[in-house]
XYZ file of C-alpha atoms in Angstrom:
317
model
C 1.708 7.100 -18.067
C -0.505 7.901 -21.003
C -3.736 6.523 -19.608
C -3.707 6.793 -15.821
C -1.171 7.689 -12.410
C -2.978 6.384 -9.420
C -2.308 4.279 -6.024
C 0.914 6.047 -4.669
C 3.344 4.590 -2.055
C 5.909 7.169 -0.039
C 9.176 7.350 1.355
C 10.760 10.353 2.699
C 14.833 10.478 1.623
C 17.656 13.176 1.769
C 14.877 15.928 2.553
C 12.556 15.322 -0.443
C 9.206 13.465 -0.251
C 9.418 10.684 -2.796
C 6.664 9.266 -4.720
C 6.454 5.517 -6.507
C 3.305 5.772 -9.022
C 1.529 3.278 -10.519
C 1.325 4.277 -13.907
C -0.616 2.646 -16.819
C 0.107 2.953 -20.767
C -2.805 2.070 -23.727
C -5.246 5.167 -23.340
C -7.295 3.505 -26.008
C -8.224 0.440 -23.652
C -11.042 1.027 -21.710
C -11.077 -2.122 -19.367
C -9.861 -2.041 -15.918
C -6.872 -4.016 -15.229
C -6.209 -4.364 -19.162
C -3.377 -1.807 -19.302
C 0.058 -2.288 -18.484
C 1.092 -0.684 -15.107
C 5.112 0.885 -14.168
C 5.747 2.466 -11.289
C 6.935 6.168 -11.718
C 9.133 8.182 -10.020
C 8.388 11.749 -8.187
C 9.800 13.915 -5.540
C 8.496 17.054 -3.887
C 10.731 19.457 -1.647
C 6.799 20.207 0.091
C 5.227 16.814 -0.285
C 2.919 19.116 -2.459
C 4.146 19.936 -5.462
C 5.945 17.077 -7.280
C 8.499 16.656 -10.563
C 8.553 13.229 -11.672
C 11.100 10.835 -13.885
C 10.352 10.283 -17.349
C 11.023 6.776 -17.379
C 9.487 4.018 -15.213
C 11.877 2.951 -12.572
C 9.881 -0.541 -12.042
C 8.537 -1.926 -14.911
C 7.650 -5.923 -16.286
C 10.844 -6.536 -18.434
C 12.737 -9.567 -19.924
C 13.937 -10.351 -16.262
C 13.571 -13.432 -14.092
C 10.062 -12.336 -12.904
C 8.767 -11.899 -17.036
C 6.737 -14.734 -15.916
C 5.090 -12.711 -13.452
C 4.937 -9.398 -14.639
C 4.741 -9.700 -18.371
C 2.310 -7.912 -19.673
C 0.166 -6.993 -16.788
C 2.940 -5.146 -14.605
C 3.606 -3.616 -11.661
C 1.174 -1.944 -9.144
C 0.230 -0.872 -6.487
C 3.242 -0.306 -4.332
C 4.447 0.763 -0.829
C 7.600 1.803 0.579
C 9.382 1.043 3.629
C 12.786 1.812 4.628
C 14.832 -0.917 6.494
C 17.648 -0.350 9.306
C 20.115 0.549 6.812
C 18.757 2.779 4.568
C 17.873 0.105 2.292
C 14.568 0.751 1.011
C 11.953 -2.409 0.303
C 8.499 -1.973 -2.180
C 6.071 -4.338 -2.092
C 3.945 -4.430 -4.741
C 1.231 -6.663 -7.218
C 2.907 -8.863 -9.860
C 0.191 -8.999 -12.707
C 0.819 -11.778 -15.814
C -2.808 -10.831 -16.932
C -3.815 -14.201 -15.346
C -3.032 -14.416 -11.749
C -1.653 -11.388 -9.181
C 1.099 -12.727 -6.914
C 2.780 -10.203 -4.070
C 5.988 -9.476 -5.080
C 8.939 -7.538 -2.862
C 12.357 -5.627 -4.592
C 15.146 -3.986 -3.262
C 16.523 0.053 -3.486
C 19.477 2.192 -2.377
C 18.474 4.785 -4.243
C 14.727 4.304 -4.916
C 15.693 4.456 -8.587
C 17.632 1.055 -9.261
C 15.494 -2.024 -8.120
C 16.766 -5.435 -7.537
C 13.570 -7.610 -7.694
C 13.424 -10.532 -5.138
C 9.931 -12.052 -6.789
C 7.724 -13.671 -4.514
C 7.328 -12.083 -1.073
C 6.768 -15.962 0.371
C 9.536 -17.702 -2.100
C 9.987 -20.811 -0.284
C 6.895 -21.176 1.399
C 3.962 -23.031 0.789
C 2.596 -19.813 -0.058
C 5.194 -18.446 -2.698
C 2.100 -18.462 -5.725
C -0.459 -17.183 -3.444
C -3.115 -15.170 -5.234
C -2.804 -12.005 -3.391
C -1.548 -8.200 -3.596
C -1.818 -4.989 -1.384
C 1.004 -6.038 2.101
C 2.410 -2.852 3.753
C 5.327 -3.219 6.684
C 4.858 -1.898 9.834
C 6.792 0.635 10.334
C 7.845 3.315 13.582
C 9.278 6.642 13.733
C 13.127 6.823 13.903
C 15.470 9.541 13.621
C 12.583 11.893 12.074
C 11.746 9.622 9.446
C 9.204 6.235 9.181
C 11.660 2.610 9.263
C 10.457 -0.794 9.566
C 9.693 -1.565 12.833
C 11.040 -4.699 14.595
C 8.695 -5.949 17.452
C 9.566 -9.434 19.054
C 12.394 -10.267 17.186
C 10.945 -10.035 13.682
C 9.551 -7.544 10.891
C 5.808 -7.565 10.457
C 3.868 -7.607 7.154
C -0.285 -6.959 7.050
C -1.432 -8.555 3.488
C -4.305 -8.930 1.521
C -7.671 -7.893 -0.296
C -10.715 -9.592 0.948
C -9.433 -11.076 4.033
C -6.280 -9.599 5.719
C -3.384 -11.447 6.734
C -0.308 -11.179 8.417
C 3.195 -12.418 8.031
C 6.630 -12.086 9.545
C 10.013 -12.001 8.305
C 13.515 -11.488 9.967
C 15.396 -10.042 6.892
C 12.159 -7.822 5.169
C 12.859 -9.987 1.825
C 11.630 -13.242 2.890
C 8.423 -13.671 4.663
C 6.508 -16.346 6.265
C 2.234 -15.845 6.674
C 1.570 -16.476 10.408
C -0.842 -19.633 9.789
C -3.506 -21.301 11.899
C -3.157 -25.192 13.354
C -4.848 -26.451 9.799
C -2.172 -24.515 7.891
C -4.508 -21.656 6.572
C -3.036 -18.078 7.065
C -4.547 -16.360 10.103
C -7.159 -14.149 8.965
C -6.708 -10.149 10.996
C -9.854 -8.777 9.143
C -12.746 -9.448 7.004
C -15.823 -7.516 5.498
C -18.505 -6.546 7.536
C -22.465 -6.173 6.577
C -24.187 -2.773 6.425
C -20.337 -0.894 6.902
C -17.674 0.948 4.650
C -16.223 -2.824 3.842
C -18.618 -4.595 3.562
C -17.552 -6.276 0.204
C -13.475 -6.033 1.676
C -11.251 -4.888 2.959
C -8.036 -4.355 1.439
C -4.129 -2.832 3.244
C -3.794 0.416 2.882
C -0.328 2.330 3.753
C 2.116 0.744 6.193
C 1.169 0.659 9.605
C 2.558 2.490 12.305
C 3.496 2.428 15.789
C 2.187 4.712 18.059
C 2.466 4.877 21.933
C -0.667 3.120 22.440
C -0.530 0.585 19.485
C -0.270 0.245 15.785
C -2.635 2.042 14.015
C -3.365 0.472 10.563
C -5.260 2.437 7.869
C -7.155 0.067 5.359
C -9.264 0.612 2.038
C -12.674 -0.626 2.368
C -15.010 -1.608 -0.679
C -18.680 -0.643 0.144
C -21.092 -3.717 -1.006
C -22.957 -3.255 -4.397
C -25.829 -5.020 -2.870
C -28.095 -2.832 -1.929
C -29.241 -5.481 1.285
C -25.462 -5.343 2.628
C -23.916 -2.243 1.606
C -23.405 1.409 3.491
C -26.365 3.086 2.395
C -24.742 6.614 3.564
C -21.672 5.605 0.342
C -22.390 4.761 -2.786
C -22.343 1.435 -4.046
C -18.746 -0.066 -4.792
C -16.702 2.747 -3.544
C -13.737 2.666 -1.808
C -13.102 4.273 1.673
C -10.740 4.409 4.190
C -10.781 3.282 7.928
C -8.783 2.951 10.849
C -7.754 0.057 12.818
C -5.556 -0.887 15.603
C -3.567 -3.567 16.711
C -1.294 -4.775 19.856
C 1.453 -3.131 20.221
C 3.348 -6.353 21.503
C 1.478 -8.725 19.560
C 0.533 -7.360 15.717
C -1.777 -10.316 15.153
C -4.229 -9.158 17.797
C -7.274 -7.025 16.359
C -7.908 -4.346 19.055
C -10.449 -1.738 17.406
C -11.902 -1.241 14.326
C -13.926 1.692 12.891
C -17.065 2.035 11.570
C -17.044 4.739 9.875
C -14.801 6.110 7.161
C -12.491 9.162 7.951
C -11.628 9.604 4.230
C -13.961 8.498 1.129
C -15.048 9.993 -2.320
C -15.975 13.429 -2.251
C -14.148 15.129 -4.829
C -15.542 15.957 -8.011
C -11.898 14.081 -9.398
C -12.319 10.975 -6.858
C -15.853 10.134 -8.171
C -14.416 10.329 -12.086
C -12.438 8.281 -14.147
C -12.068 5.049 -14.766
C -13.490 3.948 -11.539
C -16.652 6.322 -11.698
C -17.872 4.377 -8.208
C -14.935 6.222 -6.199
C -11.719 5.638 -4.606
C -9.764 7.394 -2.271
C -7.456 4.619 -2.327
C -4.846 4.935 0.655
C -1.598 3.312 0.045
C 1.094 5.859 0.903
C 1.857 7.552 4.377
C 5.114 9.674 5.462
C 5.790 11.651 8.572
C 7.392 14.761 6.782
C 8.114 18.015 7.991
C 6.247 17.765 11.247
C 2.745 16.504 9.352
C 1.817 13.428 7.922
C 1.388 13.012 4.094
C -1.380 10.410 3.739
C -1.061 9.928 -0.745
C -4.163 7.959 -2.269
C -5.291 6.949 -5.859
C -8.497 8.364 -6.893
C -11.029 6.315 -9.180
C -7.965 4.197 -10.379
C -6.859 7.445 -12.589
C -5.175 10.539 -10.239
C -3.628 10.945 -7.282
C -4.795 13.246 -4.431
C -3.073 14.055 -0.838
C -4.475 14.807 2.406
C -1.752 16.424 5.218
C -2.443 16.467 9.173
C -0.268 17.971 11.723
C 1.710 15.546 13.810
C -0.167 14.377 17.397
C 1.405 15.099 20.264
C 3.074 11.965 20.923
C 4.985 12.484 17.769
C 6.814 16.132 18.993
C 7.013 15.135 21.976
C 9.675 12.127 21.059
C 11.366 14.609 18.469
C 11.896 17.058 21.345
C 12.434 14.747 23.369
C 15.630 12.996 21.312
């Protein structure tokens, strides 16, 4: 972590807010993506203030996924906990020539069993793809993988957005179209936030009147399609939400931002266009803990007080 700590996934466990960072080594190389990225370790008894691990706890090693990792890394992770307190990361398997989503394994959030390819088996097992988030719901107090139909759900994607399914949150399956192409939830839009992508932000979550999905969107750099009110290339975050009963129908979409680059330290860095890069969310305390990378080089936090619906099933149980 000698260069940069940036793009943040969260998991709340035994009390503590816990923190996977993507950290990157080589402060002497200047070029995006150039470094080598491990995830780090932190946990907060506030979600605020945060000690961290002095070793990586997922790292590219002399493993079975060398191929895939070594020496780009790991990045860009999020959490999700499963039924039985396993916990699952997804995250970006970087060989400095290709990305490729890969998925491992926790019961401690410390000790990883990696599982490579998210699709293993599939005729998409070396797709060229990273960011994928679970849906998740509230259960018990804390955020779990939600199962809706029968199966786990999985958005996916930079550019265009997927979705896939999976019955065991290992192995996963891209819901495709009749010509075999995976169904496409979301694409950029002229003149708005995204209009050169958008990219899955933290998991998804079900609320009581559908899953509401926060996503990164890359403003255009073209002046003729871009946001004029962001500047060019930054990264913002919006809102979307899908069916409740049915995850791969799009039923709003903002167009606006509710979070972008303000921040003297989320304009500066090695991504001087600006990120607030959303990739971690945790319900925690009674707020949410929404944890984003800023210009690919810190990590910020914004905290909101829990909606209605939210107390109202704690009080409820």
């Amino acid at each position: 972590m000698s260069a940069h700590t940036f793009n943040p996934a969260s998991v709340v466990r035994d009390g503590k807010m816990v923190v996977l960072f993507r950290a990157e080594d080589r402060p002497d190389e200047k070029m995006i993506g150039f470094h080598t990225s491990r995830l780090g370790y932190a946990s907060s008894d506030d979600g605020l203030h945060f000690t961290y691990r002095p070793t990586p706890v997922l790292y590219p090693d002399k493993d079975d996924q060398q191929h895939a990792e070594w020496d780009g890394g790991c990045e860009d992770p999020r959490l999700c906990e499963g039924p039985d307190g396993t916990y699952y990361v997804t995250y970006t398997q970087w060989n400095h020539d290709r990305t490729r989503l890969g998925i491992a394994s926790s019961r401690d959030l410390i000790h990883w069993q990696k599982h490579g390819s998210a699709f293993a088996g599939t005729a998409f097992e070396n797709l060229s793809t990273k960011s994928a988030a679970i849906i998740q719901r509230i259960d018990g107090g804390r955020m779990k993988a939600a199962l809706i139909n029968g199966a786990y759900w999985m958005v996916f994607g930079e550019g265009l957005i997927h979705i896939a399914r999976s019955t065991d949150l290992i192995h996963w399956s891209p819901v495709v179209l009749p010509n075999g192409e995976p169904m496409v939830l979301m694409a950029a839009r002229p003149s708005l936030f995204d209009s050169e992508l958008p990219e899955v932000g933290p998991p998804p979550l079900v609320t009581e009147r559908g899953i509401v999905m926060l996503y990164n969107g890359k403003n255009s750099e073209n002046d003729a399609y871009r946001d004029r009110s962001i500047g060019p290339g930054a990264y913002s975050g919006g809102q979307a939400l899908l069916d409740l009963r049915d995850p791969t129908k799009l039923l709003a979409r903002s167009t606006v931002p509710f979070i972008k680059p303000e921040l003297p330290w989320e304009k500066s860095g090695q991504y001087q266009a600006g990120t607030t890069f959303l990739e971690g969310l945790s319900y925690f305390k009674g707020r949410f803990y929404l944890y984003y990378g800023t210009a690919d080089t810190y990590v910020g936090v914004a905290v909101a007080p829990a909606p209605a619906w939210v107390t109202r099933g704690a009080a409820e149980r």
